[in-house]
Coordinates of C-alpha atoms in Angstrom, one line a residue:
M1 CA 10.2 37.3 3.0
P2 CA 7.8 33.8 3.4
Q3 CA 8.3 31.8 0.4
N4 CA 5.2 31.3 -1.7
L5 CA 4.6 28.5 -3.9
D6 CA 3.4 29.8 -7.4
A7 CA 3.0 28.6 -10.8
V8 CA 6.5 29.0 -11.4
A9 CA 7.5 27.1 -8.4
V10 CA 5.2 23.9 -9.2
R11 CA 7.0 23.9 -13.2
A12 CA 10.3 24.0 -11.1
W13 CA 9.5 21.2 -8.5
C14 CA 8.2 18.9 -11.7
R15 CA 11.4 19.5 -13.7
L16 CA 13.3 19.0 -10.5
A17 CA 11.2 15.6 -9.3
L18 CA 11.4 14.5 -12.6
D19 CA 15.2 14.7 -12.4
A20 CA 15.5 13.0 -8.7
L21 CA 13.4 10.1 -9.8
G22 CA 15.7 9.8 -12.9
R23 CA 19.1 9.5 -10.6
A24 CA 16.6 7.3 -8.3
R25 CA 15.2 5.1 -10.6
E26 CA 17.7 2.2 -11.1
E27 CA 17.8 2.4 -7.5
I28 CA 14.0 2.4 -7.1
D29 CA 13.1 -0.7 -9.3
S30 CA 15.8 -2.2 -7.2
I31 CA 14.1 -2.8 -4.0
N32 CA 10.4 -2.9 -5.4
V33 CA 9.5 -6.0 -3.6
Y34 CA 5.4 -4.8 -2.5
P35 CA 2.9 -5.3 -3.3
V36 CA 4.5 -7.5 -6.4
A37 CA 8.3 -7.8 -6.8
D38 CA 8.2 -6.6 -10.2
G39 CA 11.1 -3.9 -10.1
D40 CA 9.4 -0.9 -12.0
T41 CA 8.4 1.4 -9.0
G42 CA 11.2 3.7 -9.9
T43 CA 10.5 3.8 -13.6
N44 CA 6.5 4.0 -13.1
L45 CA 7.0 6.6 -10.9
Y46 CA 9.6 8.7 -13.6
L47 CA 6.8 8.1 -15.7
T48 CA 3.8 9.5 -14.2
V49 CA 5.9 12.6 -13.2
E50 CA 6.9 12.9 -17.0
S51 CA 3.4 13.4 -18.0
A52 CA 3.0 15.5 -15.5
S53 CA 6.1 17.9 -16.6
Q54 CA 5.3 17.8 -19.7
A55 CA 1.6 18.9 -18.9
V56 CA 2.8 21.8 -16.7
D57 CA 5.2 22.9 -19.8
A58 CA 2.4 23.2 -22.1
A59 CA 0.0 25.4 -19.5
F60 CA 2.9 27.7 -19.9
T61 CA 2.9 27.7 -23.8
G62 CA 1.1 30.5 -25.3
H63 CA 1.3 32.6 -22.0
D64 CA 4.3 34.6 -22.7
P65 CA 5.1 37.1 -21.5
A66 CA 2.3 36.1 -19.1
L67 CA 1.8 33.7 -16.7
P68 CA -0.3 31.1 -16.0
S69 CA -2.2 31.0 -12.5
L70 CA -1.5 29.0 -9.9
A71 CA -4.2 27.3 -10.3
E72 CA -4.3 26.7 -13.9
T73 CA -0.7 25.3 -13.4
V74 CA -1.4 22.5 -10.5
R75 CA -4.8 21.6 -12.8
A76 CA -2.5 20.8 -15.2
M77 CA -0.2 18.8 -13.2
A78 CA -2.9 16.8 -11.6
H79 CA -4.2 16.2 -15.0
G80 CA -1.1 15.1 -16.6
A81 CA 0.0 12.7 -13.5
L82 CA -3.8 11.5 -14.0
I83 CA -3.3 10.3 -17.5
G84 CA 0.3 9.1 -17.6
A85 CA 0.2 7.6 -14.2
R86 CA 1.8 3.7 -14.4
G87 CA 2.0 1.0 -11.8
N88 CA 0.3 1.0 -8.7
S89 CA 2.6 3.8 -7.0
G90 CA 2.3 6.1 -9.9
T91 CA -1.3 6.2 -9.6
I92 CA -1.1 6.5 -6.1
L93 CA 1.4 9.6 -6.5
S94 CA -1.0 11.0 -9.4
Q95 CA -3.9 10.9 -6.9
L96 CA -1.7 13.0 -4.0
L97 CA -0.7 15.5 -6.7
R98 CA -4.4 15.8 -7.6
G99 CA -5.1 15.7 -3.4
M100 CA -2.8 18.8 -3.5
A101 CA -4.6 20.6 -6.6
Q102 CA -8.0 20.6 -4.6
V103 CA -6.3 22.7 -2.0
L104 CA -3.9 25.1 -4.0
C105 CA -6.5 25.5 -6.7
G106 CA -8.3 28.2 -4.5
P107 CA -8.6 29.7 -1.0
E108 CA -9.5 27.4 1.8
G109 CA -9.4 24.5 -0.5
G110 CA -11.0 25.4 -3.6
E111 CA -14.3 23.7 -3.0
D112 CA -16.6 23.2 -5.8
P113 CA -20.1 24.4 -5.1
G114 CA -21.5 22.5 -8.1
G115 CA -20.3 19.2 -5.8
G116 CA -17.2 18.3 -7.8
D117 CA -13.9 17.5 -6.6
G118 CA -12.6 21.4 -6.3
V119 CA -10.0 20.7 -9.6
A120 CA -12.4 21.1 -12.4
A121 CA -13.4 24.3 -10.7
C122 CA -9.6 26.0 -9.7
D123 CA -10.2 30.0 -8.9
A124 CA -8.4 31.1 -11.5
E125 CA -7.3 34.2 -9.5
H126 CA -5.7 32.3 -6.8
A127 CA -2.4 33.1 -9.0
A128 CA -0.2 34.8 -6.4
G129 CA 0.5 31.9 -4.6
A130 CA 0.3 29.8 -2.0
D131 CA 1.7 30.4 1.6
G132 CA 2.8 27.5 4.2
R133 CA -0.8 27.1 5.6
T134 CA -1.8 26.5 2.4
L135 CA 0.7 24.2 1.5
E136 CA 0.0 22.0 4.9
L137 CA -3.6 21.6 4.2
A138 CA -2.7 20.7 0.9
L139 CA -0.2 18.1 2.1
R140 CA -2.7 16.7 3.9
R141 CA -5.3 16.6 1.6
A142 CA -3.3 14.8 -0.4
A143 CA -2.7 11.8 2.4
E144 CA -6.5 11.9 3.1
S145 CA -7.2 11.5 -1.1
A146 CA -4.9 8.6 -1.3
Y147 CA -6.1 6.8 1.8
E148 CA -9.6 7.4 -0.2
A149 CA -8.1 6.0 -3.5
V150 CA -7.1 2.7 -2.5
A151 CA -9.2 -0.1 -1.6
H152 CA -7.2 -1.5 1.2
P153 CA -4.8 0.7 2.5
V154 CA -1.8 -1.0 3.8
E155 CA 0.7 0.2 6.5
G156 CA 4.2 1.0 5.8
T157 CA 3.5 2.0 2.2
V158 CA 3.6 5.0 0.2
L159 CA 0.4 5.6 1.9
T160 CA 2.5 5.9 5.2
V161 CA 4.9 8.4 4.1
A162 CA 2.7 10.9 2.7
S163 CA 0.2 11.0 6.2
A164 CA 3.8 11.3 8.2
A165 CA 5.0 14.4 5.3
A166 CA 1.1 15.7 6.2
E167 CA 1.7 15.8 9.5
A168 CA 5.5 17.1 9.8
A169 CA 4.2 19.8 7.8
G170 CA 1.6 20.8 10.2
E171 CA 4.0 20.7 13.3
A172 CA 5.8 23.4 11.4
G173 CA 3.5 25.9 12.2
S174 CA 5.1 28.4 9.6
T175 CA 3.4 30.6 6.8
D176 CA 6.9 30.0 5.1
C177 CA 6.3 27.4 1.9
G178 CA 9.9 27.0 2.0
T179 CA 9.9 25.5 5.7
V180 CA 6.8 23.9 5.9
A181 CA 8.2 21.4 2.5
R182 CA 11.4 20.3 4.5
A183 CA 9.6 19.2 7.3
A184 CA 7.7 17.1 5.2
Y185 CA 10.6 15.8 3.8
D186 CA 12.0 15.3 7.1
G187 CA 8.7 13.7 8.0
A188 CA 8.9 11.4 4.6
C189 CA 12.7 10.4 5.7
A190 CA 11.7 9.1 9.0
A191 CA 8.4 7.7 8.3
L192 CA 10.3 5.9 5.1
D193 CA 13.0 4.1 7.5
R194 CA 10.4 2.9 9.6
T195 CA 8.5 1.3 6.8
P196 CA 10.9 -2.3 7.1
G197 CA 9.1 -2.4 10.5
Q198 CA 6.0 -2.2 9.4
L199 CA 5.4 -4.6 6.5
A200 CA 7.1 -7.9 7.0
V201 CA 7.7 -8.2 3.1
L202 CA 9.8 -5.3 3.2
G203 CA 11.8 -6.5 6.9
R204 CA 12.9 -9.9 5.1
A205 CA 14.1 -8.3 1.9
G206 CA 15.6 -5.4 4.4
V207 CA 14.6 -2.8 2.0
V208 CA 12.4 0.4 2.3
D209 CA 9.2 1.1 0.6
A210 CA 10.2 1.6 -2.9
G211 CA 7.0 3.8 -3.4
G212 CA 7.7 5.7 -0.5
R213 CA 11.5 6.2 -1.7
G214 CA 10.2 8.2 -4.7
L215 CA 8.3 10.1 -3.0
V216 CA 10.8 11.3 -0.7
A217 CA 12.7 12.2 -3.9
V218 CA 9.7 14.1 -5.1
L219 CA 9.5 16.0 -1.8
G220 CA 13.1 16.8 -2.0
A221 CA 12.6 18.4 -5.4
L222 CA 9.9 20.5 -3.8
V223 CA 12.1 21.7 -0.9
R224 CA 14.9 22.7 -4.0
A225 CA 12.1 24.6 -5.7
L226 CA 11.1 26.7 -2.9
S227 CA 14.2 27.2 -1.1
G228 CA 16.9 26.1 -3.4
E229 CA 18.3 23.9 -0.8
T230 CA 19.5 20.6 -1.9
V231 CA 18.2 17.6 1.1
S232 CA 19.5 14.4 0.6
R233 CA 17.7 10.9 2.1
K234 CA 21.2 9.6 4.4
G235 CA 22.6 6.6 2.3
A236 CA 20.1 7.8 -0.7
D237 CA 23.3 9.4 -2.7
S238 CA 25.0 6.0 -2.4
G239 CA 22.3 4.3 -4.6
H240 CA 21.5 2.1 -1.6
A241 CA 17.9 2.0 -0.1
R242 CA 18.3 -0.7 2.0
V243 CA 18.3 -2.0 5.8
A244 CA 19.4 -4.9 8.2
A245 CA 16.5 -7.1 7.8
V246 CA 14.0 -6.6 10.7
E247 CA 12.5 -9.0 13.0
C248 CA 8.6 -8.4 13.3
G249 CA 7.8 -8.7 16.8
E250 CA 4.9 -8.1 18.6
S251 CA 4.3 -5.0 18.6
A252 CA 5.3 -4.4 15.0
E253 CA 2.7 -3.7 12.4
C254 CA 3.6 -6.8 9.8
E255 CA 0.6 -8.4 9.6
E256 CA -0.4 -8.3 5.6
P257 CA -0.8 -11.2 2.6
P258 CA 2.2 -12.3 1.1
A259 CA 3.1 -9.8 -1.5
D260 CA 4.8 -12.4 -4.3
E261 CA 3.0 -15.5 -3.4
G262 CA 0.2 -16.7 -5.5
G263 CA -0.9 -13.5 -6.6
P264 CA -2.9 -12.4 -9.7
A265 CA -0.9 -12.9 -12.9
F266 CA -2.2 -9.5 -14.4
E267 CA -1.8 -5.7 -14.2
V268 CA -4.5 -4.1 -15.6
I269 CA -4.7 -0.7 -16.1
Y270 CA -7.3 2.2 -18.1
L271 CA -8.6 5.6 -18.0
L272 CA -12.1 6.1 -17.8
E273 CA -14.8 7.8 -18.5
A274 CA -17.5 7.9 -16.5
D275 CA -19.6 9.3 -13.6
D276 CA -19.2 9.1 -9.8
G277 CA -22.2 6.4 -9.5
A278 CA -20.7 3.7 -12.2
V279 CA -17.0 4.5 -10.9
A280 CA -18.6 3.2 -6.9
R281 CA -20.3 0.2 -8.7
L282 CA -17.2 -0.6 -11.0
R283 CA -14.7 0.0 -7.5
A284 CA -17.1 -2.6 -6.1
R285 CA -17.1 -5.3 -8.4
L286 CA -12.9 -4.9 -9.2
D287 CA -12.5 -5.6 -5.7
R288 CA -14.2 -9.0 -5.5
L289 CA -12.1 -10.0 -9.1
G290 CA -8.5 -9.2 -7.4
D291 CA -6.4 -6.9 -5.3
S292 CA -3.7 -3.7 -5.1
L293 CA -6.9 -1.7 -6.1
V294 CA -6.8 2.0 -7.1
V295 CA -9.0 3.9 -8.6
V296 CA -8.1 8.0 -8.6
G297 CA -9.5 11.1 -10.5
G298 CA -13.2 13.0 -10.8
D299 CA -14.9 15.0 -13.1
G300 CA -15.4 12.0 -15.1
L301 CA -11.8 11.1 -16.5
W302 CA -10.7 8.3 -13.9
N303 CA -7.3 6.0 -13.7
V304 CA -7.9 2.6 -12.5
H305 CA -5.4 -0.3 -11.7
V306 CA -5.9 -3.4 -10.5
H307 CA -4.2 -6.9 -10.2
V308 CA -6.2 -9.8 -11.6
D309 CA -6.3 -13.3 -12.8
D310 CA -9.3 -12.6 -15.2
A311 CA -8.2 -9.5 -16.8
G312 CA -10.6 -9.6 -19.7
A313 CA -13.6 -9.1 -16.8
A314 CA -11.6 -6.3 -15.1
V315 CA -11.5 -4.8 -19.0
E316 CA -15.1 -5.8 -19.0
A317 CA -16.0 -4.1 -15.7
G318 CA -14.8 -1.1 -17.4
V319 CA -17.0 -1.0 -20.1
E320 CA -19.7 -1.5 -18.2
A321 CA -19.2 1.8 -16.0
G322 CA -18.3 4.1 -18.6
R323 CA -15.8 4.3 -21.5
P324 CA -12.4 2.8 -20.9
H325 CA -9.3 4.1 -23.4
R326 CA -5.3 3.0 -23.3
I327 CA -5.9 0.1 -21.9
R328 CA -2.4 -1.7 -20.8
I329 CA -2.7 -5.4 -19.6
T330 CA 0.6 -6.6 -18.5
H331 CA 1.4 -10.5 -17.4
F332 CA 3.6 -10.8 -14.0
G333 CA 5.8 -13.3 -16.3
A334 CA 8.3 -15.3 -14.8
G335 CA 11.4 -14.0 -16.6
D336 CA 10.4 -10.7 -17.1
A337 CA 9.2 -8.5 -14.8
H338 CA 6.2 -7.4 -16.5
T339 CA 5.9 -9.0 -20.4
T340 CA 2.9 -7.0 -21.9
A341 CA 0.3 -9.2 -23.2
Q342 CA 0.3 -8.8 -27.4
T343 CA 0.1 -10.8 -30.6
P344 CA 3.7 -11.9 -30.9
R345 CA 5.2 -11.5 -35.0
E346 CA 8.2 -12.0 -36.0
R347 CA 10.8 -9.3 -35.6
T348 CA 14.2 -8.5 -37.3
Q349 CA 16.7 -9.7 -34.8
R350 CA 18.7 -6.0 -34.2
A351 CA 18.1 -2.8 -34.8
I352 CA 19.3 0.9 -34.0
V353 CA 16.9 3.3 -32.3
A354 CA 18.4 7.1 -32.6
V355 CA 17.4 10.7 -31.1
V356 CA 18.4 12.7 -34.0
P357 CA 18.2 16.8 -34.5
G358 CA 17.6 18.2 -38.0
E359 CA 16.5 16.5 -41.0
G360 CA 19.5 15.7 -42.7
L361 CA 20.7 13.7 -39.7
A362 CA 17.9 11.9 -39.5
G363 CA 18.3 10.3 -43.4
L364 CA 22.0 9.9 -42.5
Y365 CA 21.2 8.2 -39.7
A366 CA 18.2 6.4 -41.5
E367 CA 20.7 5.4 -44.7
S368 CA 22.6 3.8 -41.9
G369 CA 19.6 1.7 -40.8
A370 CA 18.7 3.5 -37.5
T371 CA 14.8 3.7 -36.8
T372 CA 14.9 7.9 -35.9
V373 CA 13.3 9.8 -33.3
P374 CA 13.5 13.4 -34.8
T375 CA 14.0 16.1 -32.4
R376 CA 13.9 20.2 -32.5
V377 CA 16.4 22.4 -30.5
G378 CA 14.4 23.1 -26.8
E379 CA 12.3 20.2 -27.9
P380 CA 13.3 16.9 -26.3
P381 CA 11.3 13.9 -27.0
A382 CA 9.4 12.1 -24.1
S383 CA 10.0 8.4 -23.0
G384 CA 7.1 7.8 -24.9
E385 CA 8.0 8.8 -27.9
L386 CA 11.6 6.8 -27.7
V387 CA 9.6 3.5 -26.7
D388 CA 7.0 3.8 -30.1
A389 CA 10.5 3.9 -32.1
I390 CA 11.6 1.1 -30.3
R391 CA 8.5 -1.1 -31.0
R392 CA 8.2 0.6 -34.6
A393 CA 12.3 -1.2 -34.9
H394 CA 10.5 -4.3 -34.2
A395 CA 13.8 -6.0 -33.4
R396 CA 14.6 -8.1 -30.5
E397 CA 17.9 -6.6 -29.4
V398 CA 18.0 -2.7 -29.7
V399 CA 21.1 -0.1 -29.2
L400 CA 19.5 2.8 -27.9
L401 CA 21.7 6.4 -29.2
P402 CA 19.8 9.2 -26.8
N403 CA 22.7 11.3 -28.4
D404 CA 22.0 14.2 -25.5
A405 CA 23.2 14.6 -22.0
E406 CA 20.1 15.8 -21.0
L407 CA 18.1 12.5 -22.1
R408 CA 19.8 10.4 -20.4
H409 CA 17.1 9.4 -17.4
T410 CA 14.6 9.9 -20.5
A411 CA 16.3 7.6 -22.3
A412 CA 16.7 5.1 -19.0
A413 CA 13.3 4.9 -18.6
A414 CA 12.2 3.7 -21.8
A415 CA 15.1 1.7 -22.3
E416 CA 13.6 0.3 -19.1
Q417 CA 9.9 0.0 -20.2
A418 CA 10.9 -1.8 -23.5
R419 CA 13.0 -4.4 -21.4
T420 CA 9.2 -5.3 -19.8
E421 CA 8.2 -5.8 -23.5
G422 CA 10.4 -8.5 -24.0
V423 CA 13.3 -6.3 -26.4
R424 CA 16.7 -6.7 -25.0
V425 CA 17.6 -2.9 -25.0
A426 CA 21.5 -1.6 -24.6
L427 CA 21.2 2.0 -23.9
I428 CA 24.7 3.9 -24.7
P429 CA 25.0 7.2 -23.5
T430 CA 25.8 9.4 -26.1
R431 CA 25.9 12.8 -25.4
S432 CA 25.8 14.5 -29.1
A433 CA 24.9 13.2 -32.7
V434 CA 28.6 12.9 -33.7
Q435 CA 29.3 10.5 -30.9
G436 CA 26.3 8.6 -32.4
I437 CA 27.9 8.7 -36.0
A438 CA 31.0 7.3 -34.7
A439 CA 28.9 4.5 -33.3
L440 CA 27.3 3.7 -36.3
A441 CA 30.6 3.4 -37.7
V442 CA 31.6 0.1 -36.2
H443 CA 28.0 -1.1 -36.0
A444 CA 28.4 -4.8 -37.2
P445 CA 25.0 -6.3 -36.4
D446 CA 26.5 -10.0 -37.6
R447 CA 28.9 -9.4 -34.1
R448 CA 27.0 -10.9 -31.0
F449 CA 24.8 -8.8 -29.4
D450 CA 27.8 -7.8 -26.1
E451 CA 30.6 -7.3 -28.5
D452 CA 28.6 -4.5 -30.8
V453 CA 27.3 -2.9 -28.0
V454 CA 31.5 -2.6 -26.3
A455 CA 32.7 -1.7 -30.2
M456 CA 29.7 1.6 -30.5
T457 CA 30.6 2.4 -26.9
S458 CA 34.1 2.6 -27.5
A459 CA 33.7 4.8 -30.3
A460 CA 31.5 7.1 -28.8
G461 CA 33.3 7.2 -25.8
A462 CA 36.3 7.9 -28.1
T463 CA 34.8 10.5 -30.1
R464 CA 34.9 14.6 -28.6
Y465 CA 32.0 16.9 -29.0
G466 CA 31.6 20.2 -29.9
E467 CA 29.0 22.5 -31.2
L468 CA 28.5 26.1 -32.0
A469 CA 25.4 28.4 -30.6
V470 CA 24.3 31.6 -30.6
A471 CA 23.7 33.5 -27.3
E472 CA 20.0 34.5 -26.8
R473 CA 21.0 36.9 -23.6
Q474 CA 23.7 38.1 -21.8
S475 CA 25.0 36.1 -19.0
W476 CA 28.3 34.2 -16.8
T477 CA 30.0 31.4 -19.3
M478 CA 33.0 28.9 -18.1
A479 CA 34.8 31.7 -21.0
G480 CA 33.7 34.8 -19.4
I481 CA 30.5 37.2 -20.4
C482 CA 28.9 36.4 -23.4
Q483 CA 26.2 39.3 -24.8
A484 CA 23.3 37.9 -26.1
G485 CA 24.2 37.3 -30.4
D486 CA 27.8 36.4 -29.6
V487 CA 29.1 33.0 -31.2
L488 CA 29.5 30.3 -28.3
G489 CA 32.2 27.4 -29.0
L490 CA 31.3 24.4 -26.2
I491 CA 33.4 21.4 -25.7
D492 CA 32.2 18.5 -23.9
G493 CA 28.9 20.6 -23.2
D494 CA 31.1 23.2 -21.6
V495 CA 31.5 26.7 -23.2
A496 CA 35.4 27.5 -24.0
V497 CA 35.1 30.0 -26.8
I498 CA 32.8 33.0 -27.1
G499 CA 32.8 34.6 -30.4
T500 CA 31.7 37.2 -33.1
D501 CA 31.3 35.1 -36.2
V502 CA 30.9 31.6 -37.2
A503 CA 34.1 30.3 -38.9
P504 CA 36.9 31.9 -36.6
T505 CA 35.2 30.4 -33.3
A506 CA 35.1 27.4 -34.7
T507 CA 38.5 27.1 -35.8
S508 CA 39.2 28.2 -32.2
V509 CA 37.2 25.2 -31.1
L510 CA 38.5 22.8 -33.6
D511 CA 42.2 23.6 -32.4
R512 CA 41.7 23.0 -28.6
M513 CA 39.6 19.8 -29.4
L514 CA 42.8 18.5 -31.8
S515 CA 45.1 19.8 -29.3
A516 CA 44.9 16.4 -27.3
G517 CA 45.1 14.8 -31.0
G518 CA 42.6 13.1 -33.2
E519 CA 42.0 11.6 -36.3
M520 CA 39.0 12.1 -37.9
V521 CA 37.0 15.6 -37.4
T522 CA 32.7 15.6 -38.4
L523 CA 31.6 18.6 -38.8
V524 CA 27.5 18.8 -38.8
L525 CA 26.6 22.2 -40.5
G526 CA 23.5 24.1 -39.7
E527 CA 21.0 25.6 -42.4
S528 CA 22.1 28.5 -42.0
V529 CA 25.8 27.4 -42.3
P530 CA 27.3 28.4 -45.9
D531 CA 29.6 25.6 -47.6
A532 CA 32.4 28.4 -47.3
V533 CA 33.0 28.2 -43.2
A534 CA 33.1 24.0 -44.3
E535 CA 35.8 24.6 -46.9
R536 CA 37.6 26.9 -44.7
L537 CA 37.8 24.6 -41.9
E538 CA 38.5 21.2 -44.3
K539 CA 41.2 23.6 -45.1
H540 CA 42.5 24.5 -41.7
V541 CA 42.5 20.7 -40.5
R542 CA 44.5 19.6 -43.7
E543 CA 47.6 22.7 -43.3
T544 CA 47.1 22.2 -39.3
Y545 CA 47.1 19.0 -38.9
L546 CA 48.9 16.1 -40.4
A547 CA 47.3 12.9 -41.3
V548 CA 43.5 13.9 -39.9
D549 CA 40.7 13.4 -42.4
T550 CA 37.4 15.6 -42.2
V551 CA 34.3 14.4 -43.2
V552 CA 31.2 17.0 -43.6
Y553 CA 27.4 16.4 -43.2
R554 CA 24.1 18.8 -43.6
G555 CA 22.0 18.6 -40.7
G556 CA 19.4 20.6 -42.6
R557 CA 16.4 22.5 -40.8
Q558 CA 16.2 22.4 -36.4
S559 CA 19.7 21.0 -36.4
A560 CA 22.3 23.1 -34.4
L561 CA 24.3 25.8 -35.9
M562 CA 27.1 23.6 -36.0
L563 CA 28.3 20.1 -34.0
I564 CA 31.9 18.7 -34.2
G565 CA 33.2 15.5 -33.3
V566 CA 36.9 14.8 -33.0
E567 CA 37.6 10.9 -33.4

């Protein structure tokens, strides 16, 4: 049967797009040369989609066992992207998603009879899903609305890629969403490869457009969400989006002002509550003040992005139009790509910022001097929470410990954002809190930063990690089929043991982990695990493995059933 786009598919799309942008973030940052060579397009796109994904997840909260409608889901996606849009490309992406929502919210485009843009008046009954024809219309409306949002559209950018994707989707002529999405993806890839011949700055640098590269990643995620097919642009998997330098001939569309010579000094972004008439006047005023003007949104809420020399005048224009908030003024500095304007105050030299599960571990990390980001099982922190923690640490140098393999992209985006604010951040990719404990044990703030990071990374890498968890449902695992309620013993993230009781399962996990050797065992007990279990495990290690020490901590509430580390 033809595949439709429904609420579940939209949620999967957001999550897959976030993962795809996380993997491509550094590559996209590295090829960012237009409109400003500030090396943050990948990070900005990641943060924008992260906000959209969080809004979609929130739309699902409280609907169990029922699901939100497609209308509710795409409305949440568009709104989340709007309020979380970062940078030029992120702002344009938010408008692309909003344009899609205008169509996906209701039959035949969901036009708002009240004269709005269609998003606020989504047809809540349009929940069965959109077919390929509707997806094609959504992609077309997305490209049109993005062009409308940009004051002076330039070809060879994400706009061109979006337009080509919509055109290819229309040529697919299918009612199957998977087929339409794949056609759009292929069209976007072909258009992306042509961008160096359309924009001189890209041709000279020998790169494709960074925003367009990000859109290709987002469309690839849509293909996977709809059809299960994993697609990859040629050359993308190797981490490169570079091409041979292009010499613009008479037929090439390479006429554009220099992007990185003598441009405005500041990037100004803010959310604005204002009516349509005031926003129209604001556009005209900001267009006179600067360039790279993008204004997206509707229904009284807008996201304003502009590059100017007079940041105060840009904010003042927003005040006259309505109520600006979440104002972010960023200086295009010579040293850092972006240096957020702020009043300097004295910082400490070095700090540790760590994500920790459970109150007990939070206390343990805090005693060691770390700034902690508490988290609960199934509720990982967003990159903004990590950035806030880095700011709270108020140090010139920060070592970031995510303590979760699933947080690697989120932590990397947070680290990159903190670097734009003048903080030197080293990310140690710890995958468990016990690896973070090992890293903290060798932390020496008096050492040179690089030496300290190397020592901490080495200690974390030399620590194998295990975990005990309770199976929520019957499922296949690396160790066989488990039933709901079984105790699962995981080693380095994979299920290795299936048991019925905590103590024997933990013993089996320990034996497997210590079979390769070890000098120190760390046990972190969840709130429900009795002290007797720890005593039994300590005795087993003491009697079975000579010269192996054991240390026990209490994880407290919201911690895992048990964490195990072997150094």
